[in-house]
XYZ file of C-alpha atoms in Angstrom:
582
model
C 110.813 188.508 186.150
C 114.510 186.427 186.257
C 115.921 183.820 182.733
C 116.697 181.080 183.845
C 120.683 179.726 183.000
C 121.706 177.368 180.802
C 124.177 175.382 181.578
C 126.502 174.566 178.524
C 127.937 170.496 178.344
C 131.046 170.233 176.904
C 130.880 167.705 173.808
C 134.630 165.958 174.974
C 132.833 165.914 178.355
C 130.196 163.010 177.127
C 131.686 159.991 178.497
C 130.992 157.444 175.634
C 134.411 159.095 174.127
C 135.804 158.376 177.229
C 135.491 154.982 177.001
C 138.542 152.937 176.039
C 138.689 149.888 173.451
C 140.932 147.122 173.829
C 144.032 147.426 171.231
C 143.097 144.093 169.789
C 139.968 144.688 167.837
C 141.192 148.024 165.753
C 144.177 145.277 164.973
C 141.754 141.948 164.162
C 139.724 144.946 161.762
C 142.864 145.783 160.077
C 143.938 142.062 159.318
C 140.167 141.680 158.052
C 141.185 144.085 155.560
C 144.308 142.624 154.358
C 143.166 138.976 153.640
C 140.139 140.770 151.938
C 142.603 142.399 149.604
C 144.638 139.468 149.875
C 142.598 137.674 148.952
C 141.100 139.776 145.399
C 145.002 139.848 144.479
C 145.195 136.049 144.542
C 141.703 135.573 142.839
C 142.905 138.411 140.189
C 146.241 136.379 139.868
C 144.122 133.294 138.922
C 142.444 134.352 136.905
C 144.350 136.514 134.878
C 146.948 134.536 135.119
C 146.701 130.326 135.849
C 142.786 130.121 134.345
C 143.165 132.293 131.527
C 142.487 129.925 128.649
C 138.896 129.547 131.075
C 137.739 133.281 130.005
C 139.026 133.271 127.059
C 137.570 130.109 125.942
C 133.806 131.743 128.450
C 134.753 135.267 126.017
C 134.809 133.252 122.975
C 131.507 132.257 123.380
C 129.506 135.206 123.036
C 131.030 136.137 119.775
C 133.041 133.067 118.316
C 131.608 131.129 116.449
C 132.968 127.975 114.714
C 131.610 127.538 111.140
C 131.317 124.526 109.453
C 131.938 124.810 106.160
C 129.970 121.568 103.838
C 130.995 119.348 101.476
C 129.669 118.488 98.520
C 127.805 115.616 98.324
C 128.962 113.890 94.964
C 126.693 112.785 91.833
C 125.583 109.819 91.265
C 124.846 109.077 87.454
C 123.934 106.222 85.474
C 126.216 103.893 83.327
C 125.986 106.683 80.239
C 127.186 109.141 82.608
C 123.375 111.163 82.813
C 123.322 112.790 86.350
C 120.661 111.347 88.351
C 121.234 113.270 91.977
C 122.728 116.457 92.639
C 123.336 118.913 95.316
C 122.308 122.232 94.178
C 122.669 125.583 96.467
C 120.109 126.359 98.399
C 119.367 128.778 100.898
C 118.462 128.727 104.939
C 115.735 131.292 106.033
C 116.112 132.713 109.775
C 115.655 134.774 111.989
C 115.780 137.214 115.457
C 112.879 136.675 116.644
C 112.716 140.341 118.292
C 114.161 142.295 115.563
C 111.247 141.456 113.266
C 109.019 144.297 112.566
C 107.042 143.123 109.699
C 103.725 144.132 108.898
C 100.505 141.642 108.829
C 100.331 142.139 104.583
C 104.295 141.569 104.605
C 104.196 138.804 106.937
C 101.196 136.943 105.592
C 103.379 137.122 101.998
C 106.698 135.619 103.033
C 104.646 133.056 104.848
C 103.154 131.864 100.789
C 107.226 132.129 99.909
C 107.937 129.914 103.086
C 105.169 127.354 101.867
C 103.641 127.373 105.716
C 100.706 128.031 107.155
C 100.814 132.340 108.155
C 100.069 131.141 111.867
C 103.282 129.175 112.195
C 104.884 131.568 110.985
C 103.450 133.903 113.655
C 104.835 131.089 116.730
C 108.151 131.023 115.369
C 108.622 134.689 115.844
C 106.849 135.523 118.829
C 109.657 133.533 121.467
C 111.355 136.763 121.768
C 113.378 135.198 123.622
C 115.652 133.260 121.431
C 118.155 135.120 119.158
C 118.272 132.229 116.107
C 114.887 130.346 114.701
C 114.938 128.465 111.559
C 111.941 129.615 109.116
C 112.625 127.510 106.479
C 115.560 125.608 105.158
C 116.238 124.331 101.515
C 114.204 127.330 99.745
C 115.601 127.289 96.157
C 117.318 129.731 95.190
C 114.679 131.226 92.961
C 112.678 131.743 95.917
C 114.922 133.142 98.232
C 115.838 136.451 96.755
C 112.154 136.706 95.944
C 112.460 136.454 100.012
C 115.231 139.076 99.603
C 113.573 141.612 98.046
C 110.594 141.949 100.459
C 113.273 143.913 102.877
C 112.035 142.213 105.690
C 113.815 143.903 109.218
C 115.661 140.141 111.336
C 114.722 138.157 108.523
C 118.255 136.101 107.939
C 119.475 133.589 104.941
C 122.385 131.544 104.908
C 123.516 129.478 101.988
C 123.411 125.250 102.151
C 122.566 122.882 99.180
C 120.291 120.456 98.758
C 119.432 117.452 96.586
C 118.112 117.525 93.498
C 116.766 114.137 91.180
C 115.982 115.397 87.580
C 114.053 111.444 86.930
C 111.669 112.348 89.736
C 109.452 108.659 90.456
C 111.273 106.898 87.654
C 114.155 105.918 89.564
C 113.100 106.892 93.189
C 113.760 103.702 94.856
C 117.305 102.705 93.654
C 118.542 105.935 95.000
C 116.256 106.924 97.784
C 117.022 110.575 99.384
C 118.253 112.435 101.152
C 117.704 114.129 104.958
C 117.048 118.121 105.089
C 121.146 117.429 106.634
C 121.946 116.365 103.148
C 122.323 112.691 104.906
C 121.097 109.394 102.915
C 118.178 108.111 104.111
C 116.989 105.108 101.845
C 118.257 103.730 98.677
C 122.176 104.562 97.309
C 122.292 107.910 98.692
C 122.456 105.316 102.319
C 123.967 102.722 101.043
C 127.164 104.780 99.707
C 126.442 107.865 102.653
C 129.566 108.245 103.419
C 131.402 108.024 99.976
C 128.894 110.358 98.801
C 129.259 112.582 101.274
C 132.804 113.358 101.767
C 133.986 115.134 104.844
C 132.559 119.156 106.202
C 135.259 121.629 106.847
C 135.721 124.111 109.295
C 136.492 128.216 109.958
C 136.666 129.574 112.988
C 135.159 133.615 113.012
C 133.538 136.416 115.349
C 129.780 137.076 114.725
C 127.763 140.014 115.994
C 125.131 139.977 116.695
C 122.863 140.018 113.543
C 125.144 136.845 112.587
C 127.909 139.043 109.771
C 131.372 137.312 110.127
C 133.238 140.284 111.642
C 136.614 138.872 111.576
C 138.702 135.315 110.962
C 140.093 133.849 113.932
C 141.581 130.795 112.441
C 142.782 128.900 109.818
C 140.002 127.394 107.360
C 140.845 123.011 107.396
C 139.071 123.468 103.626
C 136.048 120.319 102.836
C 136.811 117.190 101.366
C 134.417 116.848 98.711
C 132.083 113.347 98.267
C 132.992 111.051 95.983
C 130.608 110.483 92.103
C 129.105 107.292 91.810
C 128.534 105.504 89.007
C 125.123 102.623 88.892
C 124.722 100.464 87.055
C 121.353 101.490 85.750
C 120.191 102.690 82.225
C 118.535 105.837 82.274
C 116.715 104.603 78.896
C 115.535 101.466 79.862
C 114.072 102.451 83.170
C 112.276 104.678 81.591
C 110.894 101.837 79.831
C 110.393 99.456 82.086
C 109.175 102.431 83.965
C 106.484 103.108 81.849
C 105.220 99.642 80.288
C 104.493 98.444 84.206
C 102.694 101.514 84.726
C 100.279 101.320 81.675
C 100.027 97.333 82.993
C 98.897 97.656 86.049
C 97.110 100.856 85.664
C 95.077 98.042 83.154
C 95.030 95.348 85.369
C 94.186 97.635 88.595
C 96.743 95.615 90.314
C 97.576 97.095 93.992
C 101.535 97.374 93.309
C 104.164 95.746 91.100
C 107.624 95.381 90.376
C 110.546 94.445 87.709
C 113.822 94.240 87.493
C 116.587 93.877 84.737
C 119.649 91.725 84.478
C 122.595 91.700 82.641
C 123.530 87.792 82.245
C 127.390 89.022 82.010
C 127.997 91.290 84.118
C 125.065 91.301 86.563
C 124.725 94.291 86.662
C 121.587 95.693 87.641
C 119.978 97.466 84.345
C 116.520 98.935 85.998
C 114.143 98.519 88.618
C 111.132 99.693 89.121
C 108.260 99.196 91.829
C 104.889 100.630 92.109
C 103.491 102.812 93.512
C 105.909 105.262 94.247
C 107.074 108.619 94.536
C 108.883 111.906 94.110
C 112.180 112.450 95.969
C 112.271 115.903 95.442
C 108.721 116.311 97.607
C 108.468 114.199 99.827
C 105.668 115.605 102.009
C 102.305 113.680 102.648
C 104.492 110.365 101.526
C 103.512 106.704 103.077
C 104.291 103.077 103.451
C 103.062 101.384 100.502
C 105.271 104.539 98.113
C 108.093 104.014 99.965
C 108.389 100.759 99.658
C 111.121 98.839 97.962
C 108.607 96.009 96.276
C 111.554 93.787 94.121
C 113.875 93.190 97.587
C 111.627 94.287 100.492
C 109.086 92.640 99.785
C 108.438 88.670 100.224
C 105.774 86.301 98.082
C 105.297 82.876 97.001
C 106.764 82.111 92.987
C 104.382 79.168 92.255
C 105.662 78.074 88.957
C 108.626 80.267 88.363
C 110.451 78.113 90.838
C 109.407 74.777 88.584
C 112.763 75.306 86.508
C 114.963 74.882 89.569
C 113.524 71.303 91.215
C 113.127 70.023 87.875
C 116.007 70.370 86.874
C 117.977 69.741 90.010
C 116.230 65.731 89.587
C 118.216 66.256 86.153
C 121.595 67.155 87.074
C 120.772 64.088 89.761
C 120.705 61.791 86.967
C 116.682 61.202 87.703
C 115.053 62.420 85.099
C 115.668 62.674 81.190
C 113.862 65.356 79.426
C 111.804 62.273 77.186
C 111.172 61.085 81.547
C 107.091 60.582 81.225
C 104.689 61.519 83.814
C 101.496 60.793 84.083
C 98.803 63.586 85.354
C 96.057 61.768 85.089
C 92.820 63.929 83.936
C 94.038 67.332 86.361
C 93.394 65.990 89.741
C 95.506 63.792 92.129
C 95.673 62.641 95.802
C 99.489 63.437 96.921
C 99.896 62.021 100.155
C 96.637 62.431 101.618
C 96.537 65.760 99.920
C 94.650 66.824 96.482
C 97.212 68.570 93.604
C 95.632 69.716 91.076
C 95.951 71.032 87.097
C 94.488 73.642 85.408
C 93.642 71.040 83.215
C 94.090 67.364 82.323
C 97.292 66.898 80.442
C 97.033 63.056 80.594
C 100.885 61.954 80.232
C 103.172 64.087 79.297
C 107.222 64.103 79.425
C 109.659 66.547 81.582
C 109.936 69.031 79.085
C 105.572 69.336 78.652
C 105.270 70.227 82.700
C 107.292 72.751 81.896
C 105.860 74.044 79.217
C 102.444 73.389 80.546
C 103.038 74.345 83.784
C 101.931 70.946 85.971
C 102.085 70.867 89.729
C 101.132 67.466 88.998
C 104.115 66.830 87.080
C 106.120 68.616 89.081
C 105.460 66.587 92.763
C 106.113 64.026 90.531
C 109.533 65.120 89.908
C 110.399 65.858 93.316
C 109.593 63.190 95.107
C 112.690 61.256 93.040
C 114.472 63.745 94.742
C 115.680 64.415 98.295
C 114.724 67.429 101.282
C 118.324 67.704 102.056
C 119.145 67.665 98.146
C 115.886 70.634 97.477
C 117.166 72.400 100.003
C 120.879 72.376 99.459
C 119.616 73.990 95.733
C 117.482 75.808 96.889
C 120.142 77.437 99.423
C 122.319 77.395 96.709
C 120.160 79.928 94.263
C 120.156 81.911 97.431
C 116.362 81.511 98.307
C 116.219 82.049 102.538
C 119.382 84.775 102.114
C 119.701 88.054 102.120
C 121.091 88.719 98.973
C 124.705 90.109 98.657
C 123.687 93.069 97.571
C 124.990 96.563 98.899
C 120.988 97.558 99.513
C 119.509 98.378 102.559
C 116.154 96.671 103.200
C 117.116 93.339 101.747
C 114.842 90.596 102.594
C 116.474 87.169 102.559
C 112.504 85.609 102.317
C 111.830 81.965 103.622
C 112.842 78.762 103.108
C 112.614 76.298 106.234
C 115.192 73.400 106.822
C 114.949 70.338 105.527
C 114.143 68.378 107.731
C 110.955 69.766 109.340
C 109.236 69.233 105.674
C 106.344 66.287 105.227
C 106.055 64.265 101.780
C 103.538 67.097 100.858
C 105.544 70.717 101.353
C 108.540 69.460 99.671
C 105.289 68.352 96.978
C 104.079 71.983 97.390
C 107.961 73.901 97.665
C 108.734 72.414 94.219
C 105.827 73.973 92.780
C 106.400 77.992 94.270
C 103.817 77.283 97.490
C 105.142 77.464 101.210
C 108.640 79.411 100.544
C 108.560 82.310 100.051
C 111.394 85.100 98.064
C 112.040 88.389 96.505
C 111.869 89.642 93.163
C 115.495 89.850 93.000
C 116.196 86.246 94.345
C 114.116 84.965 91.761
C 115.852 87.192 88.681
C 119.589 86.592 89.871
C 118.460 83.048 90.564
C 117.826 82.502 86.973
C 120.666 83.777 85.938
C 121.965 80.160 86.340
C 119.958 79.517 83.158
C 121.663 82.298 80.931
C 124.554 82.081 82.104
C 124.970 78.011 81.380
C 124.472 76.568 85.217
C 126.655 78.603 87.290
C 125.121 82.372 89.597
C 126.083 85.953 89.794
C 125.866 88.299 92.419
C 123.979 91.594 91.705
C 125.238 94.715 90.966
C 123.416 98.192 91.051
C 127.579 99.495 90.361
C 128.574 99.859 87.210
C 131.649 97.883 86.373
C 134.335 96.649 83.825
C 135.100 93.525 86.047
C 134.491 89.792 85.745
C 131.952 88.421 87.546
C 133.492 85.354 89.839
C 130.702 83.245 89.445
C 129.669 80.250 91.371
C 128.845 76.813 89.777
C 125.074 75.707 90.323
C 123.855 73.169 87.652
C 125.988 72.009 84.556
C 125.785 73.439 81.675
C 124.018 70.701 80.084
C 120.874 70.731 82.212
C 121.088 74.792 82.093
C 121.296 74.430 78.386
C 118.351 71.605 78.050
C 115.919 73.476 80.569
C 116.866 77.383 79.064
C 115.716 75.785 75.705
C 112.515 73.161 77.282
C 111.368 77.085 78.912
C 111.081 78.341 75.314
C 108.701 76.483 75.012
C 106.573 78.488 77.649
C 106.202 80.943 74.715
C 105.181 78.781 71.863
C 101.713 78.534 71.289
C 100.996 75.445 73.244
C 102.813 77.637 76.433
C 100.937 79.408 79.259
C 103.147 82.913 77.962
C 102.657 83.449 74.289
C 101.665 87.018 74.781
C 106.051 87.071 76.315
C 107.250 86.632 73.132
C 109.728 89.443 71.016
C 109.439 89.346 67.548
C 112.336 88.356 66.187
C 113.785 87.107 68.758
C 114.194 83.452 70.787
C 112.916 83.895 74.282
C 112.548 81.695 77.225
C 110.864 81.399 80.474
C 108.281 80.512 83.421
C 104.738 81.480 84.175
C 104.100 82.755 87.838
C 100.535 82.453 89.401
C 100.225 82.217 92.998
C 97.294 82.139 95.806
C 98.325 85.389 98.283
C 97.620 84.336 101.805
C 96.095 86.725 103.882
C 95.471 86.432 107.658
C 97.175 82.932 107.339
C 94.816 81.827 105.329
C 94.914 81.721 100.974
C 92.668 83.711 99.591
C 91.266 84.712 96.356
C 94.225 87.582 96.129
C 96.776 87.000 93.927
C 100.646 87.644 92.565
C 101.286 87.184 88.757
C 105.237 86.862 87.439
C 106.664 85.896 84.561
C 110.662 85.654 84.888
C 112.639 84.889 81.245
C 115.511 85.305 79.056
C 116.500 86.733 76.139
C 117.691 85.933 72.773
C 117.246 82.584 74.300
C 120.155 81.154 71.872
C 122.813 83.493 73.615
C 120.970 85.202 77.280
C 122.030 88.526 77.881
C 119.313 89.898 79.705
C 117.200 88.406 82.520
C 113.652 90.122 83.058
C 111.214 89.629 86.495
C 107.802 90.791 86.194
C 105.712 90.362 89.198
C 102.301 91.956 89.415
C 100.181 91.981 92.952
C 96.670 92.184 92.697
C 96.202 92.525 89.251
C 91.645 92.802 89.346
C 90.775 93.736 85.682
C 91.556 90.983 83.466
C 92.912 88.044 83.915
C 95.252 87.414 86.322
C 97.716 85.255 85.373
C 100.983 85.760 84.362
C 101.494 85.122 80.883
C 98.457 87.067 80.451
C 98.667 90.211 82.571
C 103.496 90.354 83.418
C 104.034 88.774 79.941
C 103.635 91.421 77.999
C 105.334 93.563 80.229
C 108.249 91.265 79.121
C 107.621 91.188 75.998
C 107.895 95.354 75.473
C 110.488 95.728 77.176
C 113.147 92.723 76.406
C 111.845 94.162 73.140
C 113.324 97.862 73.296
C 116.021 96.960 75.893
C 117.442 94.376 72.927
C 117.494 97.006 70.031
C 118.929 99.801 72.716
C 122.534 96.997 72.897
C 122.053 96.326 69.709
C 121.227 92.401 70.223
C 121.220 91.169 67.274
C 118.172 89.099 66.386
C 118.757 84.910 66.706
C 116.523 82.250 65.154
C 112.494 82.658 64.885
C 110.292 80.341 67.692
C 110.365 77.160 67.179
C 108.579 74.676 69.534
C 111.213 72.668 71.312
C 108.698 70.317 72.536
C 109.509 67.354 70.325
C 108.387 63.799 71.884
C 110.734 61.945 69.599
C 113.870 64.591 69.777
C 115.481 64.167 72.875
C 117.026 67.284 73.979
C 119.571 66.523 76.364
C 121.435 64.850 72.988
C 120.445 67.571 70.976
C 122.493 69.692 73.643
C 125.244 67.398 73.885
């Protein structure tokens, strides 16, 4: 059997290898390769030369950090140098979620120290995509040390400060508070935030992934600390006012209360208290009623406390004298189609008697002698219907309608305290005209050594006469016997006004008393307002008068003011008071 011969085919004889390609194709491939290398070279030149700063910024953003060096917030002190607000060291606790390795018992202990629910802590640590998450800020140093003692991996701390208020709720509405970023949110902290805050500094550093500083890369810009602030508040008087007002609220079961003490010589506010109040060091669960600064933000119809101003205006205009007489009848009178009444039938009263008995009828008869424009101008001079010129957030203007819209009965009611609204601070400032012999000074929360610039509102003779007539209010026949202060002459006025609820007058009241002491040479104006007293009396003399008495007595003794002449009623029909002044 013959084998078939196999023919071998030479590789070089493959016809594919004998195909000839056009020369331009190889040149085109070489050109593409050259263009590619040229593009890479240009890009490299651009990145390393022309765009060097951009790349450096991108690189630094991955490892470099700018640390803010916080400025130390200025202290706030009372007029005697007692610190009532300061910044103290604190810690912020933060974590890198993916690095946290903690057994359940340790995690529960951490949550307890931080004061947050365990489920909230677990939720914050569950997102491992984050490299930084705050667990708790403004933690006390003592608690932060306990957190560090747990030795948990992935849990870190950084230094910060927190605001501390040693006097707590007693001065809360004056000072206000700061937020977690140490910026003022209420009160003095907000009004003078730029002065207290200072200017933060900065420091450029390189950090590793655990947040540790590896190297400083830029010079430090030092922070500029905030300026300290000295208030006009005297914490001794503030405590006295707070304790007396709190006791009165508890006794009368009032819905709220406010009071203010003013130095008549300088216009400095020595004390201001609102109830209910709050603790600025622990603000969780606060409501609007606690935060409201009633003395500045709440308005009310002043009632009889406004009577001295319209009566003094009539005397200033020469329309009446202190011994002018007015027939108030049996305690009820129809006036321009409306009924006006007194608590009792007083018959014929002098001007001084109208003040002593707080007669609505007598005040209406006097107001009828004054033109609308004259009363509106005087009320405006006293600051009613205008925002107080006081560097304090939230102060309101109240309500004083234009005089050309007044009806005759409205002028009468505004003369005895209805139909307009005021704040307690406005009333306290207005009463300085009687304490300062007819001129009024602006109020201030800052301690001042300069003499204030007064505004003349009444003549000195009228102011002195009104002050003498208001002394009778705390006398045996007056409406505020309980406002008397042993050893000092007191001048003042009560107010009991019905509240408007849902557009109608209700059976709820605002009871108030505003007075001057000592009457012979006044150093203080004290205004007290009780909102909706429900137990016992609702009248200003009985509810607010005792607070005034206790506060004034204690304050005058603290100030070293000598007692003046014993009280004596000046409502004597046969003695013209204006002549006594002159």
